[in-house]
Structure formats: structure tokens, C-alpha cells
Amino acid sequence: MTSTLLLRCVAPLDYERRHAVARWQREGHPVQLSQPSPQARYLTFWAQGCHGLWQGMIGAREWLHAVAPQWSQWLLQEGTGQEVLDLFSAVSRPVEVAPELLDYQRLFAFELIQGEALQGACLPCIATPQSDVWVMEGPSQRKEASRPLQAWLQAVPQALRIVLGNSELARLPYRQLAMGDVLIIAEQTRQLFMADLCIGQFTFVKEGLRMQLTPPDNLSPAAPGVLSALPVKLEFVLGELTLSLAALNAFIEGQVLPLESTAASNVEVRVAGKCIAVGELVQLGDRLGVELREVGRGMGNE
């Protein structure tokens, strides 16, 4: 497919940065995608925190002016970059970032670079009291906070499988089953399954079944967004054709199935047969992906 379709290429690193900025903005953090000045000098560092390793940088001139304005005359002198770097590395916490955004216990591997070395890259930029901090490489072990299900996902139908129990055919009196046979349920599990995961158990009551949910990962059933841990199978549909058997046979013999010129721009993402998003088929590095243009079509969105 990639050798015949002309797809727009999306650089994986650029996508990761845009995605990180969008996520942080949704969480209410003052983050934007920004291009550092090629004329400025920057202090770069690696950080170790609960989110793993991440790499950042901050303008040398701006940081010094924010933390030590009385030394602003340094900013007019040539060759003082190393002194600023030494001062930055000597401070225990030279920059304060919201812990729920990016935290760190220690900084290391300090360097002084010229902005032109970044070759015009756009980086996530975080506003801090010590001036802007650019994220050169995102956290290696970031944990996503649990959030309530989006409206479109709540509307997706899921099959709830009510399982009484099981038996092994080898243990039954006869392997060949016939009408009138009674199969004994050897092990009564009384489990509830959704998306092929056990989400709880049930007991019989006069009115029907009483369910006791025990979602995955030992989460409390009352916790918000608890069922978001259940997997949802996404189907990516490039197109649909209504064909007669004769027409289909002709396509099979010719081994060519024509596509609409707009097919790659209108890929549907479906769950349980329902379209929940539409996007463009793109080349993301060495993989195919769908860049979403509409989300929650016909099912509500938030």
C-alpha cells in the first residue's frame, strides 16, 4: 500500500511533540508549541523524576535575568555563557515546573548550546517563573491520569457475556452429544465478561441477577472512568463497495480494486460497526496511521 498510495508523511518526533502539547493544554497547563530563537544561547539539561527521564532547555539570558537581575550586566558581556551554566548547575532547583506536568528530583548533563543548532525545530514550551522551558525530549515513563470516558465511547455498544461456568467434554459421559442429554456445569464461575475481560461476578436473586463489578487492575467500581481500562477494538475502513459476485470475481482475477480518489483522506474509524471518527491515512515513520479530522461523529463528543 505504501508503495502505490501517495500519502502525506508525518514525522514521528513532530507528532509526539504536537500530541504532548495538545494533551497538556487539555489538562490546563500553560504549554504551547514554539520555535526557539537561533540567535539565543540555551542551557540544556537532563532531568530524572517520577515520569522517568526527560530533556529540557532554558534561555541562558532569560534565566539569569529572572533569578539574578542584579547581575544583568553579565548579559552584555561576551563569553560569559560558561559562568551562567556553572551557576545554573550549582542551584538545587534552578527551574520550577508544575509537578503534575513534569517533575524532577535531580538535573544533570548540563550543556550550553546555540539556538541555531536546533535547526528551526518547534518544541513544547512551558511557561515557568524562571522563563520558558523547552522540552527537547519527553518523559520516558509518563503515566496518564485516569479520566472519565468520552461521550462517544460511552455510546459504543459492548457485549456483556454472562458465563455460568464450564465443563470439559472429556469428563462428560459421552463425547457424542444427542438431543435430551444433560450437560453438567462442573465449575460454576458465574462471571461477567466484557471485551474478553472478566469485569465481575453475579448471583441469582428473585428479580434476576445481582452484579458485583471487579474491574481490571483491582480498581474500585466507584472510581471515575473505571471501565476505561477495557480494550476497545478499532477498525480502520478505507472504503466500501457494493458488488455482485460476478463483479467481485472479475476484480479477483484482475487483482486490481479501484479506490476513490478521496479514499485515503476519508478513512473511517469504527467500533462495533459504528463510525466514531474520520481522518486521513498518513505515513508515520515506517508505519501507517490515520490522522483524525472528526471525532465522535454522530455519537457525541467532549
XYZ file of C-alpha atoms in Angstrom:
302
model
C 0.000 0.000 0.000
C 2.751 2.436 0.900
C 4.486 1.891 -2.442
C 1.425 2.811 -4.552
C -0.537 5.340 -2.493
C 0.906 8.832 -2.262
C 0.436 9.568 1.427
C 1.364 12.651 3.378
C 4.295 11.823 5.650
C 4.129 12.774 9.330
C 7.444 12.886 11.202
C 7.074 10.756 14.374
C 9.030 13.207 16.544
C 6.962 16.184 15.373
C 3.783 14.246 16.024
C 4.883 13.290 19.539
C 5.600 16.937 20.339
C 2.270 18.184 18.952
C 0.425 15.424 20.778
C 2.152 16.250 24.073
C 1.273 19.945 23.751
C -2.371 19.159 22.968
C -2.591 16.799 25.962
C -1.042 19.303 28.361
C -3.289 22.092 27.080
C -6.382 19.941 27.680
C -5.173 19.485 31.245
C -4.987 23.266 31.671
C -1.212 23.750 31.620
C 0.393 26.857 30.032
C 2.127 24.998 27.204
C 2.490 25.873 23.543
C 4.481 24.728 20.529
C 7.216 27.305 19.966
C 10.396 27.767 17.946
C 13.480 28.800 19.948
C 15.445 31.768 18.655
C 18.511 30.743 16.610
C 20.366 33.824 17.902
C 19.919 32.958 21.594
C 22.016 30.683 23.806
C 20.330 27.955 25.810
C 21.147 25.882 28.876
C 20.230 22.255 28.239
C 19.845 19.549 30.864
C 18.530 16.067 31.535
C 16.012 15.547 34.336
C 15.213 12.451 36.418
C 11.780 12.253 38.044
C 8.735 10.075 38.615
C 7.915 10.297 34.891
C 11.355 8.931 34.007
C 13.992 10.821 32.061
C 13.265 13.958 30.071
C 15.436 16.609 28.437
C 14.806 20.329 28.609
C 16.413 23.661 27.963
C 16.019 27.274 29.052
C 17.330 30.555 27.660
C 20.584 31.492 29.429
C 19.932 35.245 29.266
C 16.285 34.941 30.328
C 17.011 32.571 33.213
C 19.780 34.740 34.662
C 17.647 37.872 34.368
C 14.771 36.103 36.190
C 16.787 34.671 39.099
C 19.550 37.289 39.467
C 18.558 40.618 37.895
C 21.342 42.350 39.833
C 23.812 40.529 37.594
C 22.169 41.738 34.399
C 25.400 43.431 33.309
C 26.703 39.927 32.580
C 24.204 39.747 29.789
C 26.035 42.450 27.864
C 29.410 40.772 28.103
C 30.850 38.299 25.659
C 31.985 34.860 26.725
C 30.015 34.652 29.999
C 27.941 31.648 28.937
C 30.051 29.199 30.925
C 29.608 31.229 34.118
C 25.826 31.162 33.682
C 25.962 27.413 33.038
C 28.028 26.880 36.198
C 25.543 28.921 38.228
C 22.565 27.049 36.764
C 24.094 23.642 37.539
C 25.011 24.705 41.091
C 21.426 25.577 42.088
C 19.461 22.642 43.546
C 16.223 23.582 41.756
C 17.062 26.156 39.090
C 13.628 25.921 37.485
C 10.169 25.164 38.885
C 7.740 23.165 36.753
C 4.283 22.059 37.882
C 4.831 18.519 39.291
C 1.745 17.141 37.559
C 3.173 18.401 34.269
C 6.863 17.474 34.548
C 8.694 16.833 37.782
C 12.299 16.129 38.645
C 14.390 15.084 41.619
C 17.701 15.986 40.007
C 19.185 17.602 36.933
C 22.394 16.505 35.216
C 24.327 16.579 31.915
C 24.279 20.375 31.588
C 25.367 21.957 28.312
C 25.368 25.369 26.659
C 24.164 25.423 23.042
C 23.391 27.997 20.377
C 19.790 28.175 19.179
C 20.807 27.671 15.561
C 21.893 24.119 16.465
C 18.196 23.213 16.829
C 17.704 23.775 13.086
C 14.380 25.561 13.471
C 12.645 22.787 15.426
C 9.326 23.569 17.111
C 9.353 22.336 20.715
C 6.817 22.184 23.558
C 7.344 25.374 25.547
C 6.292 25.603 29.218
C 5.876 28.941 30.980
C 7.645 28.971 34.368
C 8.604 31.705 36.870
C 12.215 31.360 35.668
C 11.236 31.974 31.993
C 10.196 29.494 29.323
C 11.382 25.886 29.429
C 11.501 23.935 26.164
C 11.050 20.154 26.215
C 13.586 18.620 23.840
C 12.683 15.019 24.672
C 9.523 13.993 26.511
C 9.348 11.859 29.657
C 10.217 8.206 29.155
C 7.705 6.780 31.650
C 4.799 9.192 31.656
C 1.671 7.800 33.327
C -1.647 9.025 32.003
C -4.151 10.125 34.613
C -7.430 8.210 34.630
C -10.180 10.268 33.035
C -13.914 9.674 32.524
C -14.945 8.030 29.282
C -15.680 10.380 26.413
C -19.304 10.599 25.320
C -18.671 8.794 22.033
C -17.043 5.875 23.822
C -19.860 5.645 26.359
C -22.277 5.289 23.434
C -20.388 2.401 21.809
C -22.283 -0.869 22.326
C -20.328 -3.589 24.108
C -21.434 -7.182 24.507
C -21.790 -8.308 28.125
C -21.206 -12.061 28.326
C -22.821 -13.807 31.298
C -20.943 -17.050 31.933
C -22.393 -19.665 34.270
C -19.304 -21.857 34.301
C -17.572 -24.567 32.327
C -17.007 -28.279 31.890
C -14.560 -30.351 29.897
C -16.032 -32.505 27.198
C -13.597 -35.314 28.049
C -15.160 -35.626 31.510
C -18.704 -35.966 30.225
C -20.261 -39.450 29.997
C -20.391 -39.371 26.207
C -18.346 -37.318 23.794
C -21.077 -37.537 21.177
C -23.925 -35.289 22.199
C -27.527 -36.018 21.388
C -30.897 -34.442 21.963
C -32.078 -34.980 25.517
C -28.571 -35.054 27.001
C -27.994 -33.018 30.156
C -24.597 -31.383 30.402
C -23.474 -30.694 33.947
C -21.701 -27.421 34.679
C -18.712 -28.796 36.558
C -17.299 -25.437 37.658
C -19.746 -22.643 38.352
C -17.799 -19.415 37.911
C -20.739 -17.013 37.420
C -18.560 -14.410 35.759
C -19.290 -11.306 33.713
C -17.144 -10.611 30.655
C -16.853 -7.503 28.515
C -14.279 -7.032 25.754
C -12.971 -10.512 26.648
C -12.061 -9.363 30.170
C -13.706 -10.505 33.371
C -15.290 -7.427 34.951
C -17.119 -9.091 37.836
C -19.408 -11.858 39.056
C -23.101 -12.319 39.666
C -25.520 -14.120 41.953
C -29.092 -15.182 41.326
C -31.863 -13.198 43.007
C -35.615 -13.240 42.591
C -35.557 -10.304 40.177
C -32.739 -11.718 38.039
C -29.002 -11.269 38.537
C -27.156 -9.141 41.058
C -23.848 -7.961 39.625
C -20.689 -7.291 41.600
C -18.162 -5.459 39.454
C -14.464 -6.104 39.968
C -12.853 -4.200 37.064
C -9.292 -4.859 35.860
C -6.256 -3.719 37.848
C -8.138 -4.009 41.153
C -9.762 -0.619 40.670
C -12.746 0.377 42.759
C -16.021 0.124 40.795
C -16.917 3.594 42.066
C -13.777 5.196 40.651
C -14.454 7.609 37.756
C -13.606 6.213 34.338
C -13.005 2.746 35.772
C -14.173 0.919 32.648
C -11.770 2.938 30.504
C -9.268 0.135 31.176
C -11.321 -2.185 28.974
C -9.892 -2.558 25.469
C -11.871 -1.244 22.523
C -11.188 -2.781 19.123
C -10.837 -0.136 16.431
C -11.456 -0.954 12.772
C -9.992 1.307 10.093
C -12.115 1.272 6.922
C -10.601 2.656 3.721
C -13.821 2.218 1.759
C -16.791 0.026 0.977
C -18.132 -1.243 -2.327
C -21.391 -2.972 -3.189
C -20.563 -5.614 -5.775
C -22.214 -8.543 -7.450
C -20.459 -11.892 -7.279
C -19.598 -11.569 -10.962
C -18.035 -8.146 -10.447
C -16.131 -9.384 -7.401
C -14.838 -12.358 -9.356
C -13.614 -10.008 -12.084
C -11.739 -7.934 -9.521
C -10.129 -11.024 -8.037
C -8.965 -12.207 -11.435
C -7.579 -8.800 -12.376
C -6.094 -8.274 -8.895
C -6.913 -4.564 -9.042
C -9.558 -2.955 -6.853
C -10.055 0.704 -7.759
C -10.309 3.261 -4.965
C -12.000 6.627 -4.900
C -9.527 9.497 -5.207
C -10.626 10.765 -1.777
C -10.490 7.374 -0.045
C -7.180 7.987 1.726
C -8.493 11.311 3.050
C -11.700 9.837 4.463
C -10.762 6.727 6.400
C -13.450 5.754 8.908
C -12.568 4.518 12.383
C -15.268 2.155 13.598
C -16.109 0.464 16.864
C -18.682 -2.331 16.868
C -19.665 -1.320 13.343
C -20.277 2.341 14.213
C -18.172 5.176 12.816
C -16.652 7.125 15.694
C -14.024 9.152 13.812
C -12.827 10.127 10.339
C -9.313 11.003 9.273
C -6.560 10.932 6.693
C -4.315 7.961 6.042
C -0.722 9.094 6.612
C 2.760 7.633 6.736
C 4.066 7.950 10.314
C 7.704 6.926 10.099
C 7.662 3.328 8.853
C 4.050 2.736 9.909
C 0.620 3.663 8.608
C -1.667 5.803 10.731
C -4.891 7.789 10.498
C -4.706 11.459 11.468
C -8.146 12.219 12.882
C -10.166 15.082 11.427
C -13.508 14.387 13.111
C -14.036 12.591 16.417
C -17.331 11.331 17.807
C -19.253 11.671 14.547
C -22.920 11.010 15.275
C -22.239 9.821 18.814
C -21.478 12.992 20.763
C -18.022 14.197 21.747
C -16.241 16.028 24.558
